[in-house]
Coordinates of C-alpha atoms and ligand atoms in Angstrom, one line a residue:
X1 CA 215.0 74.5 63.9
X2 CA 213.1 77.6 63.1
X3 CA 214.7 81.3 62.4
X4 CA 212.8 82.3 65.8
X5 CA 211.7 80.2 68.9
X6 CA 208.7 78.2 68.4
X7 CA 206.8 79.6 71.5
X8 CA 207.5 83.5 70.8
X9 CA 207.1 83.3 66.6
X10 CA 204.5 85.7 65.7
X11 CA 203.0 84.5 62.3
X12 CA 201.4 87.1 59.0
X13 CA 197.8 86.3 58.4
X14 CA 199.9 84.3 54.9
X15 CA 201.7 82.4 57.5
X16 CA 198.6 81.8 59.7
X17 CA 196.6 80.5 56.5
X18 CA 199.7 78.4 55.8
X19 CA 199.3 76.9 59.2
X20 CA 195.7 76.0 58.8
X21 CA 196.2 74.2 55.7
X22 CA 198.9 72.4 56.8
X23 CA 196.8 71.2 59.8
X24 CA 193.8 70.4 57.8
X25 CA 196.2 68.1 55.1
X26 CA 197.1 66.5 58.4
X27 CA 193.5 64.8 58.9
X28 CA 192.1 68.2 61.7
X29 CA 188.8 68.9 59.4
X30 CA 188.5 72.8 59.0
X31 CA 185.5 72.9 61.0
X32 CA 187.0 71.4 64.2
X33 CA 189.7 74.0 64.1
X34 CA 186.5 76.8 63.6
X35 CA 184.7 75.2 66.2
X36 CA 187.8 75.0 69.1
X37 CA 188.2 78.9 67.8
X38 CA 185.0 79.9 68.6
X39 CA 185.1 77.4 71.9
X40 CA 187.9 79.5 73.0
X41 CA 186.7 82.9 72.7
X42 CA 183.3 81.5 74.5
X43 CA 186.1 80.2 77.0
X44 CA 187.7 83.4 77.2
X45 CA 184.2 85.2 77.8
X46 CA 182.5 82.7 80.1
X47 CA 186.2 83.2 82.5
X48 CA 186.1 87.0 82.5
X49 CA 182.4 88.5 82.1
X50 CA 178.8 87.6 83.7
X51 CA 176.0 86.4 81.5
X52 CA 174.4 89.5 79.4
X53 CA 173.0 90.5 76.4
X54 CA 175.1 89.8 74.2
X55 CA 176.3 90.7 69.5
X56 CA 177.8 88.5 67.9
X57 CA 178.6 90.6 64.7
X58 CA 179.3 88.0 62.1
X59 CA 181.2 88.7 58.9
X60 CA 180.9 87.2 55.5
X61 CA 184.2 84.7 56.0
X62 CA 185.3 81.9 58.2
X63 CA 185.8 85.0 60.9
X64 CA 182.0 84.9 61.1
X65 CA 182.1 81.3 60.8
X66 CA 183.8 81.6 64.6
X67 CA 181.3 84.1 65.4
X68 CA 178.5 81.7 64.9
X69 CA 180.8 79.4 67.0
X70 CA 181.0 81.6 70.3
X71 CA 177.7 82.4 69.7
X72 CA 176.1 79.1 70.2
X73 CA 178.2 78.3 72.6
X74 CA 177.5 81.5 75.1
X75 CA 173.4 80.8 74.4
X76 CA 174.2 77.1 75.7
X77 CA 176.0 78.9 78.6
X78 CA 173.0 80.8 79.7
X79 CA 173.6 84.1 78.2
X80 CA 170.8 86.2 75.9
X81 CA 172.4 86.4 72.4
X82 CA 171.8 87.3 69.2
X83 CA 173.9 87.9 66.1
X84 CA 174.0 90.2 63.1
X85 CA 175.5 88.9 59.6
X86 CA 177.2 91.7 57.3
X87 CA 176.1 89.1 54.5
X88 CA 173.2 87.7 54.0
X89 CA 173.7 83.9 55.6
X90 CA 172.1 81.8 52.3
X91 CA 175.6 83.5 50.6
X92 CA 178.1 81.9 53.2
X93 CA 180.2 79.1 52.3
X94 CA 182.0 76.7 53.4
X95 CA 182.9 75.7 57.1
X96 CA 181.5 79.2 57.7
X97 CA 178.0 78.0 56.1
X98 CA 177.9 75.0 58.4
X99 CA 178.5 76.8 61.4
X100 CA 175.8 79.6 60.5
X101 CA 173.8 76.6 59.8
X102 CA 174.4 75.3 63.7
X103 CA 172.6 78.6 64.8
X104 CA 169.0 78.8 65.8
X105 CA 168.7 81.9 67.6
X106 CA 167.9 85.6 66.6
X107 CA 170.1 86.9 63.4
X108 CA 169.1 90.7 63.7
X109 CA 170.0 93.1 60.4
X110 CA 173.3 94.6 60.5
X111 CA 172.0 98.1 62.2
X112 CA 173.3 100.0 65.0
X113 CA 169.7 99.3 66.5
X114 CA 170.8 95.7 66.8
X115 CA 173.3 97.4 69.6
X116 CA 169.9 98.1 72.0
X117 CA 170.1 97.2 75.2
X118 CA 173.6 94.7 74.4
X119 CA 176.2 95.4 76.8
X120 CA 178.6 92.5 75.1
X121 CA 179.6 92.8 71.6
X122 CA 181.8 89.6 70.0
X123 CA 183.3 91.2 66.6
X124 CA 183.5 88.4 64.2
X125 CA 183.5 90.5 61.2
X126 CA 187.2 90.3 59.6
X127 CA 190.2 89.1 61.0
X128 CA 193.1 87.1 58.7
X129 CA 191.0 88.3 55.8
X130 CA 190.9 91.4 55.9
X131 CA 191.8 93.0 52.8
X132 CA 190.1 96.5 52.5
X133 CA 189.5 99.4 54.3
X134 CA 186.1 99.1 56.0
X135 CA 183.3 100.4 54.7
X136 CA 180.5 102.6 55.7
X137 CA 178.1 100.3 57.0
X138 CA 180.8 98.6 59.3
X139 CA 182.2 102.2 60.2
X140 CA 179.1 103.5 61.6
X141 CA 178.6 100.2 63.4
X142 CA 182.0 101.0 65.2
X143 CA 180.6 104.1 66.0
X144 CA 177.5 103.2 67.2
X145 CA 179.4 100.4 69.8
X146 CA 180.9 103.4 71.1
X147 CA 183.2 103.3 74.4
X148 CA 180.0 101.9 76.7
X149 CA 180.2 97.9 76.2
X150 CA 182.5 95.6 76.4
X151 CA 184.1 94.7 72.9
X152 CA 185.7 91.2 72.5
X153 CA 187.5 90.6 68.8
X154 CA 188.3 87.1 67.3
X155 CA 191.4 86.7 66.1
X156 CA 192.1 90.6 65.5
X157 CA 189.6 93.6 66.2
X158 CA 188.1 93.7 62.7
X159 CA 190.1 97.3 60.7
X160 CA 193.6 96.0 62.2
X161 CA 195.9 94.8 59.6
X162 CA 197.4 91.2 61.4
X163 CA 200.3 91.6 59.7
X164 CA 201.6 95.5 60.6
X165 CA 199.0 96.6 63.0
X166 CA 198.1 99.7 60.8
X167 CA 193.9 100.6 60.8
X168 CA 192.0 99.9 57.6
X169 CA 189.6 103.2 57.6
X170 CA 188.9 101.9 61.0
X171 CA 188.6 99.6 64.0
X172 CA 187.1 98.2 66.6
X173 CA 188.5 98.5 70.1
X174 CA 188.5 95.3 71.9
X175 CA 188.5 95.0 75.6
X176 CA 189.9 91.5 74.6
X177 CA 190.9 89.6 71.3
X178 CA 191.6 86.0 71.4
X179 CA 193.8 84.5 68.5
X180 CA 194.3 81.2 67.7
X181 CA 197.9 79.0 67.7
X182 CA 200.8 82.2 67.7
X183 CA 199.6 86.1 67.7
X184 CA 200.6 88.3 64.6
X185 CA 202.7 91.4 64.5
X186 CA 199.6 93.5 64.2
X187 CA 199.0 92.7 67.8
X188 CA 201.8 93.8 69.2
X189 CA 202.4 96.9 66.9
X190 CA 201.0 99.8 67.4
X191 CA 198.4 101.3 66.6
X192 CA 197.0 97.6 66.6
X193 CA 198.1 96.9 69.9
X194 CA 195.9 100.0 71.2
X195 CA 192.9 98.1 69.9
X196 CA 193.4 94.7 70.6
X197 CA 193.2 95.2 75.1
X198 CA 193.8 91.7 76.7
X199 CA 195.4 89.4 74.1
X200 CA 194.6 85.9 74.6
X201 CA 196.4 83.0 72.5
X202 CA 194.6 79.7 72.4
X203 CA 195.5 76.6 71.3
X204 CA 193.0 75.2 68.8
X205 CA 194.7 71.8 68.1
X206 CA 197.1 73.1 65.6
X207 CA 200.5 71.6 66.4
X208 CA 203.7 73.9 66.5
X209 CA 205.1 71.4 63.9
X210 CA 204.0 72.9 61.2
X211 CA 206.0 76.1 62.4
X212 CA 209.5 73.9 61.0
X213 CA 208.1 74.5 58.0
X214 CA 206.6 77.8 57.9
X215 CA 209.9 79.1 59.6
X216 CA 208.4 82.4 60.6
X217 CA 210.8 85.4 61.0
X218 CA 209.1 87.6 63.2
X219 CA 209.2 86.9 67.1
X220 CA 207.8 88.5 70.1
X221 CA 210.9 89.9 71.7
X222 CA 211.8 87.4 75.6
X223 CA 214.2 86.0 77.3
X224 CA 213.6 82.9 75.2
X225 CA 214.9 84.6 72.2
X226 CA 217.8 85.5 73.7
X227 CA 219.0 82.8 76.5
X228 CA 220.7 81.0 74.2
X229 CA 223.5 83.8 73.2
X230 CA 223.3 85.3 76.7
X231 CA 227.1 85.7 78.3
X232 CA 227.5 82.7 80.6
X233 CA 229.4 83.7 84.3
X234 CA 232.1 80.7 84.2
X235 CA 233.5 80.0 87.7
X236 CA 237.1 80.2 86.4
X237 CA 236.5 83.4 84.2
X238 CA 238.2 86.4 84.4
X239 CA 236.9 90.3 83.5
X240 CA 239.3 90.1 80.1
X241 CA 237.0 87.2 78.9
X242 CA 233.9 89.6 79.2
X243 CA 235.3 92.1 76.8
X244 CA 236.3 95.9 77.0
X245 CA 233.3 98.4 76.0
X246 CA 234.2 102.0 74.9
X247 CA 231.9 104.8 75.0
X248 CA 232.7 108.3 73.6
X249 CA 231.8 111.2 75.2
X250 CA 230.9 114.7 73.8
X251 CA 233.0 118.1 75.1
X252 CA 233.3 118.9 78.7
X253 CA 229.6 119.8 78.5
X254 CA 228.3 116.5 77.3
X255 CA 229.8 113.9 79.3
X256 CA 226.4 112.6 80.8
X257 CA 225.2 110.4 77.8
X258 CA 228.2 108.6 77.5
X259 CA 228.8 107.9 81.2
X260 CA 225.3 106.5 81.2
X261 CA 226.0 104.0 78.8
X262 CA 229.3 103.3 80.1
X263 CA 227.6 102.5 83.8
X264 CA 224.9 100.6 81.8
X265 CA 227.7 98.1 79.7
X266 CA 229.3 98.0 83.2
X267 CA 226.3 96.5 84.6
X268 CA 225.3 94.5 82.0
X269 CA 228.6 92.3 82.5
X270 CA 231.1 94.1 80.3
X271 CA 234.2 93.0 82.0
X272 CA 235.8 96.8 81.7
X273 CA 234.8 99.8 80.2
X274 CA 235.9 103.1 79.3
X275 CA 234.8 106.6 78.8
X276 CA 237.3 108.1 76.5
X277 CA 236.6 112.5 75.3
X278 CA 238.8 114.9 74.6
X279 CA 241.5 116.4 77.4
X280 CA 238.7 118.8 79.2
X281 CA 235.9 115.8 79.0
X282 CA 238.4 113.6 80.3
X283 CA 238.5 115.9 83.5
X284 CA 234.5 116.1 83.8
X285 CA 234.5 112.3 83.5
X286 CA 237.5 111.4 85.6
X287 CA 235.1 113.2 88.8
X288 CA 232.7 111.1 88.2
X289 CA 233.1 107.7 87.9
X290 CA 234.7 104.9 89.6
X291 CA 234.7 101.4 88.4
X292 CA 234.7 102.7 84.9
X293 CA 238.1 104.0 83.8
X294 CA 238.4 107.1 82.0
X295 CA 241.2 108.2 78.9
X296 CA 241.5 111.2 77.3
X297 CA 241.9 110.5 73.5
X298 CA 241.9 113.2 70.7
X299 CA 239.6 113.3 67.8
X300 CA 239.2 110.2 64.8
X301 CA 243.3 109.7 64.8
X302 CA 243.2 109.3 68.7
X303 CA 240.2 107.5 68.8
X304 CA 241.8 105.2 65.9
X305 CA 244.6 104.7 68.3
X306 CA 242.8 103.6 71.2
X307 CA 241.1 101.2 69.5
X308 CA 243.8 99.6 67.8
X309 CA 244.2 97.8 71.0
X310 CA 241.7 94.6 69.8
X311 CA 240.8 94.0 73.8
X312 CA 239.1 97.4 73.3
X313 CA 236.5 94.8 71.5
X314 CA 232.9 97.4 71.3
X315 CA 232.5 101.1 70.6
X316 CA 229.1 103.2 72.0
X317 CA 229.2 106.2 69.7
X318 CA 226.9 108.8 69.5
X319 CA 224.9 109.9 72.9
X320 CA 225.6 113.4 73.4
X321 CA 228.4 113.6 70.6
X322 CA 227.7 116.4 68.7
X323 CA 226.8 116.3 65.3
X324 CA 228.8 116.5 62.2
X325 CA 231.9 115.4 60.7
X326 CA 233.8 115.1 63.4
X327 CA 231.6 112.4 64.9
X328 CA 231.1 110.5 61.3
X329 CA 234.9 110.3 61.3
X330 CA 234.6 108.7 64.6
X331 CA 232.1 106.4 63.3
X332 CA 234.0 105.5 60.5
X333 CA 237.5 104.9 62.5
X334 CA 235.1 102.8 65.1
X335 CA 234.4 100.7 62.2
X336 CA 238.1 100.8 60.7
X337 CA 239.5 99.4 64.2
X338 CA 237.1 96.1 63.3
X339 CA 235.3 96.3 67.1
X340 CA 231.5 96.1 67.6
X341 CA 229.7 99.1 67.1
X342 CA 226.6 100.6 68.4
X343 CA 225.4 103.9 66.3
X344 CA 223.5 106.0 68.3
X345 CA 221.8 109.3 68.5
X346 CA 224.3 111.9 67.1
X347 CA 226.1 109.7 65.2
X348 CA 222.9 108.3 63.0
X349 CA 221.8 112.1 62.4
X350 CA 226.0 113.0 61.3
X351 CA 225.1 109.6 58.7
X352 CA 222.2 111.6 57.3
X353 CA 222.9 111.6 53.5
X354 CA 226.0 109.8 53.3
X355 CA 225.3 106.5 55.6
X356 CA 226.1 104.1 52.8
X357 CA 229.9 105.1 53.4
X358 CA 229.2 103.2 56.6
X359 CA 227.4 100.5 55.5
X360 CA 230.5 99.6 53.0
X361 CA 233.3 100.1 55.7
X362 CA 231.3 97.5 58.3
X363 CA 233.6 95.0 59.2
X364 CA 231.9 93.7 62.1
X365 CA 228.6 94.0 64.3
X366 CA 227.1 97.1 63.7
X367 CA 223.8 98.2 65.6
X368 CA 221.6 101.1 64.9
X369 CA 219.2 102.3 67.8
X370 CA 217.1 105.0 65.7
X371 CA 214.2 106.9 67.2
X372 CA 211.9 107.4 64.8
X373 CA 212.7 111.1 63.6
X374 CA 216.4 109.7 63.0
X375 CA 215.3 107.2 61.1
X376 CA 213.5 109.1 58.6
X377 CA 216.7 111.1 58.2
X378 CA 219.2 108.0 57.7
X379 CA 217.0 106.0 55.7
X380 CA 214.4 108.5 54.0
X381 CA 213.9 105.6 51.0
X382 CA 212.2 103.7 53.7
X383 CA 209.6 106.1 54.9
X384 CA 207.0 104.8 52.7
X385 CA 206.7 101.4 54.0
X386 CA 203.6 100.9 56.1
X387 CA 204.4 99.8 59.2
X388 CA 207.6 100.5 61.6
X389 CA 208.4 96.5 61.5
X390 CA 208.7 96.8 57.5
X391 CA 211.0 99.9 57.9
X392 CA 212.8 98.3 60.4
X393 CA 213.4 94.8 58.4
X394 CA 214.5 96.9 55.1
X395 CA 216.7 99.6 56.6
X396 CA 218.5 96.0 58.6
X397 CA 218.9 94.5 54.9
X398 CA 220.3 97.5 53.6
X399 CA 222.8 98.8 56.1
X400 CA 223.8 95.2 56.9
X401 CA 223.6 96.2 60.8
X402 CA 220.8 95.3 63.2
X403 CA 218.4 98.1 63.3
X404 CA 216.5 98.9 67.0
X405 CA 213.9 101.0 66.2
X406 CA 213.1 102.3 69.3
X407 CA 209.8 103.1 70.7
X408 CA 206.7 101.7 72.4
X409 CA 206.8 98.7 69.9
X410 CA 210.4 98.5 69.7
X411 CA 211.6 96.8 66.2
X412 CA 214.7 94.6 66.3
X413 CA 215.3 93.7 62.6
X414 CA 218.5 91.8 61.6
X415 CA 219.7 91.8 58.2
X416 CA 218.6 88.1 57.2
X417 CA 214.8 89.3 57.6
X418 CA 214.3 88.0 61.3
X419 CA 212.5 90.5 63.4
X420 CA 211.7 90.7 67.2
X421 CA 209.1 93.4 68.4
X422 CA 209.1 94.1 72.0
X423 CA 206.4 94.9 74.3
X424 CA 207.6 95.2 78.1
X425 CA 208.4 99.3 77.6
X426 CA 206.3 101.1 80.3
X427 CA 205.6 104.4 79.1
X428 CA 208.3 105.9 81.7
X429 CA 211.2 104.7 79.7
X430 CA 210.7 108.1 77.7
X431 CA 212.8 109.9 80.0
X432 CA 216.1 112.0 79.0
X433 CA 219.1 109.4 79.0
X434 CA 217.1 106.1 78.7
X435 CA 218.2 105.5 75.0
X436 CA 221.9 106.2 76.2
X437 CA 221.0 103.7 78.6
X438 CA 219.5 101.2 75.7
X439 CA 223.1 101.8 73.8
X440 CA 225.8 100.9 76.5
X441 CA 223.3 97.8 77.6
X442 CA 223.7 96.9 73.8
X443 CA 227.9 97.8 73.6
X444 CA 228.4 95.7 76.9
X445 CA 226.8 92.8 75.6
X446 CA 228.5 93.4 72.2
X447 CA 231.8 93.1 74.1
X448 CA 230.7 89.7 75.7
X449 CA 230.5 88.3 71.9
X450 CA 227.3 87.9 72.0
X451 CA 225.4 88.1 68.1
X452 CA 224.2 91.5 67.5
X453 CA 220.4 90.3 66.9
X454 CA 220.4 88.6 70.2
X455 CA 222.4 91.2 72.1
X456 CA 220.1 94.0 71.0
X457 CA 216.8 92.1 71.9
X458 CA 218.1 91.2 75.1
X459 CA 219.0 94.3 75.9
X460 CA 215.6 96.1 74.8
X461 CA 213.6 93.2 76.7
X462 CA 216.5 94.1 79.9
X463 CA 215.6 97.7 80.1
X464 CA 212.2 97.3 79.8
X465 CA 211.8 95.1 82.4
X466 CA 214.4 97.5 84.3
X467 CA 211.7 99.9 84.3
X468 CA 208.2 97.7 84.8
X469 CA 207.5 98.4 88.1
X470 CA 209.1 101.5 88.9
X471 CA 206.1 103.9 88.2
X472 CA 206.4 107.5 87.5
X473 CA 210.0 109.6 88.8
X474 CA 211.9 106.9 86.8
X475 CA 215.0 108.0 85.8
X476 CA 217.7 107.1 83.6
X477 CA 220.2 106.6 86.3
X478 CA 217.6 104.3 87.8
X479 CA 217.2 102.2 84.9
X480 CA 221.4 101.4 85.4
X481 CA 221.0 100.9 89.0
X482 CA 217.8 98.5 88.4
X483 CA 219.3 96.4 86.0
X484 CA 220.6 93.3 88.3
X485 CA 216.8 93.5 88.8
X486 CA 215.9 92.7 85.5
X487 CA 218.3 90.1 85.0
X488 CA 216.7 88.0 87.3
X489 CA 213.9 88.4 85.7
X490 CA 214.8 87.2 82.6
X491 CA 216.4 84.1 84.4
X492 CA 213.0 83.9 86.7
X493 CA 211.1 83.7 83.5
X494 CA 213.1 80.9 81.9
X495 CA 213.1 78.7 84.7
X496 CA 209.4 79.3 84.3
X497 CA 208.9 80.9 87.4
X498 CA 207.6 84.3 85.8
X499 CA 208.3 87.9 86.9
X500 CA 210.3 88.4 90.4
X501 CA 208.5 88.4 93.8
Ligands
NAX601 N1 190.6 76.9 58.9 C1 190.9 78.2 59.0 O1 191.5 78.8 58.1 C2 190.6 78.8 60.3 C3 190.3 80.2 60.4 N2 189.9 80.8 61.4 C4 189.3 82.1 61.4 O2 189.2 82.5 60.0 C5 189.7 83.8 59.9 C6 190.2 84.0 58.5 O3 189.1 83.7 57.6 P1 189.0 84.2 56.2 O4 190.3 83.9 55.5 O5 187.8 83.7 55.6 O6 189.0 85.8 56.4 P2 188.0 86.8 57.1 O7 186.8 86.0 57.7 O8 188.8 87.6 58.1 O9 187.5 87.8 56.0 C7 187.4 87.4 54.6 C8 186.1 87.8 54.1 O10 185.9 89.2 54.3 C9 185.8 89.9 53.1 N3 186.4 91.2 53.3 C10 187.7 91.4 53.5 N4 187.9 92.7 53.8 C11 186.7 93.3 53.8 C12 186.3 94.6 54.0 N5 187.1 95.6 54.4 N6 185.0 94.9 53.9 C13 184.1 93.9 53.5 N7 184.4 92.6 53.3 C14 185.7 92.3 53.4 C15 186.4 89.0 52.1 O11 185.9 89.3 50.8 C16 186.0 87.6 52.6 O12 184.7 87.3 52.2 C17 190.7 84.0 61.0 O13 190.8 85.3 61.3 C18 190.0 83.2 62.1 O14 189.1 83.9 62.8 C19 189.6 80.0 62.6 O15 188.3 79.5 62.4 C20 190.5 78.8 62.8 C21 190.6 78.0 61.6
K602 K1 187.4 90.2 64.3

């Protein structure tokens, strides 16, 4: 068994190398792998594009060596090609070498005159191996492709880092990149993912085996990763078996948020749920909903008191709470009663400066759905790490709660290093509410006793595909309302049937 499924793990360019030799020690010669990589990013091509004049950039490793690879192949397939080595090709070695050697067409000097009249430009200049920020000649070669042709990258647009997706001085911007075996983090996280287009995963005979071994920690974020955990509707269950969620609401004023997320948990299979404030909220919220039942409770010592009744199992605090100490002495007595929590919005930014109090009076689940600005304020150690995924994993190992970093790569980081990073968000989930959404999805799930990890992937991938579809006017109301949607979904794609009709 591996950390994360087999089919979603997303593997560092370490990881990837690992892979390789592992495959090669099993008898695969390293030019077979190179020559199915460079088969399938012909493949890839010959699928998608007409025959044209075509670049195939090669660089000075075994990411050239592919390039020499698609190259042949494309000339047998009838297109015009010619390539351009970075290094001179008497220096390449190994597997790379041979496959130079294969090549007996035009190898033009790496100028952007090479670019004349080449609509089609294969980058084969860095991908695993990349492990500098690009240099001049390279830049203006990138410059010189400009936005008219058609890029295709192997492996990884040559100036993405594979392993966080940040840009080494710079980087090509593929129409398409085809990778080999699993993808890497850098593809799905931005700003990588902006450059990468298409992203096509071929198998080049490199069996998922070697993954037991490997045990990769970072995932793609699916349904796969989560179906296990998911609640399961027994025939002979009863609404007390599917937990109670609570979410706290701000004054009289600030209801909204935490009705949201109570509507959300509701939907998401929390067998009841409450929206508890103070005696004026109370009223607000009492006009307003139906299904979910409303309490008025009175600061931390009535809050403690509500939850001292253990069916009251998860806690949503934070949407529209206010901050200060009020709300960080509702966090802390959230905590005390021993339910699930989710930390959101107000409550991360009342943390700010004294969130290890927190971390030390966890007794149970504990999730953290930062944005990225409250982030920086409850974990401003953290800020230097390169990459959101790397902030994500360390603030998860510190706090001891699973960390949601939220955003258009969502980061789910769990505090034994495993990470899942998310890429159904449609840009219209940045609407008002949608996070308060995010948190009750999370709290109801929390209450169904599923693991935190799983329960705050699955509910990421849930409201994403809550809102694929939609198009613009998407609401956060809608995103509630949408949800039995997106749970079939997720069942449609694990009885392989893919996305709902
Ligand atoms: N057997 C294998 O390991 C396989 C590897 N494959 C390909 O091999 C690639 C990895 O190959 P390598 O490990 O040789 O790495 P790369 O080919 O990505 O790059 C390494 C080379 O680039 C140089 N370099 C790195 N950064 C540079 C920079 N900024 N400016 C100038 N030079 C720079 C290094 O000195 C080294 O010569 C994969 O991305 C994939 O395309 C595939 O052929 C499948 C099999
Ligand atoms: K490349």
């Amino acid at each position: 068994m591996t950390s994360v499924p087999a089919d979603l793990a997303l593997l560092t360019t370490e990881e990837m190398g690992r892979a390789d030799r592992l495959t090669i020690d099993g008898g695969i010669p390293g030019t077979t792998l190179m020559e199915n990589a460079g088969r399938a990013v012909a493949d890839a091509i010959l699928a998608r594009y007409p025959a044209q004049a075509t670049l195939v950039l090669c660089g000075p490793g075994n990411n050239g060596g592919d390039g020499w690879v698609v190259a042949r192949r494309l000339k047998q397939a009838g297109f015009d090609v010619a390539c351009s080595a970075l290094a001179p090709v008497a220096a390449l070695r190994g597997d790379a070498a041979v496959m130079a050697a294969r090549w007996n067409g035009p190898v033009l000097p790496f100028e952007p005159a090479a670019l004349d009249g080449r609509t089609l430009i294969v980058d084969a200049l860095f991908g695993a191996g990349l492990a500098r920020d690009l240099d001049s000649a390279v830049l203006r070669m990138i410059e010189a492709v400009g936005e008219g042709r058609r890029v295709v990258a192997v492996d990884l647009p040559s100036g993405v880092n594979g392993d966080d997706g940040t840009i080494r001085g710079g980087a090509f911007t593929a129409d398409l990149s085809v990778t080999f075996f699993r993808a890497k983090p850098g593809h799905l996280l931005y700003p990588g993912r902006a450059r990468t287009g298409q992203l096509v995963v071929a198998d080049i005979g490199i069996s998922p085996s070697v993954l037991e071994s490997i045990d990769p920690k970072a995932a793609r974020n699916g349904p796969a990763l989560f179906a296990r955990h998911f609640p399961v509707l027994r025939q002979d269950g009863h609404k007390y078996d599917r937990g109670h969620t609570v979410t706290l609401s701000g004054g009289a004023l600030h209801t909204g948020a935490a009705r949201l997320a109570a509507r959300a948990a509701l939907r998401i299979g929390s067998g009841l749920v409450s929206t508890i404030g103070d005696a004026e909220a109370a009223r607000v919220i009492a006009a307003h909903q139906t299904a979910v039942m409303v309490a008025e409770v009175d600061g931390p010592a009535g809050l403690a008191l509500f939850l001292s009744d253990r069916r009251r199992n998860a806690a949503v605090i934070g949407p529209a709470a206010g901050v200060g100490d009020t709300t960080f002495a509702h966090c802390r007595m959230a905590l005390a009663a021993g339910c699930a929590c989710v930390f959101d919005a107000d409550a991360l930014t009342s943390a700010a400066g004294r969130a290890d109090i927190l971390w030390r009076e966890r007794t149970a689940d504990l999730v953290l759905t930062p944005h990225d600005g409250e982030f920086a304020r409850l974990f401003p150690q953290l800020s230097g790490l390169p990459s959101r995924a790397a902030r994500a994993v360390a603030a998860a190992k510190e706090s001891g709660a699973v960390v949601v970093l939220k955003g258009a790569d969502c980061c789910i980081a769990a505090p034994d290093g495993r990470i899942a990073i998310n890429d159904n968000a449609p840009p219209t989930l940045a609407t008002a509410g949608s996070g308060d959404v995010l948190a009750g999805m999370i709290g109801g799930l929390l209450a169904q006793h599923m693991p935190a990890f799983e329960a705050a992937a699955a509910a990421v991938w849930l409201h994403g595909a809550a809102a694929e579809g939609f198009g613009r006017g998407l609401i956060a109301e809608d995103l509630v309302e949408r949800l039995p949607i997106a749970l079939q979904i997720a069942e449609n794609h694990l009885r392989g049937r893919g996305q709902a009709g």
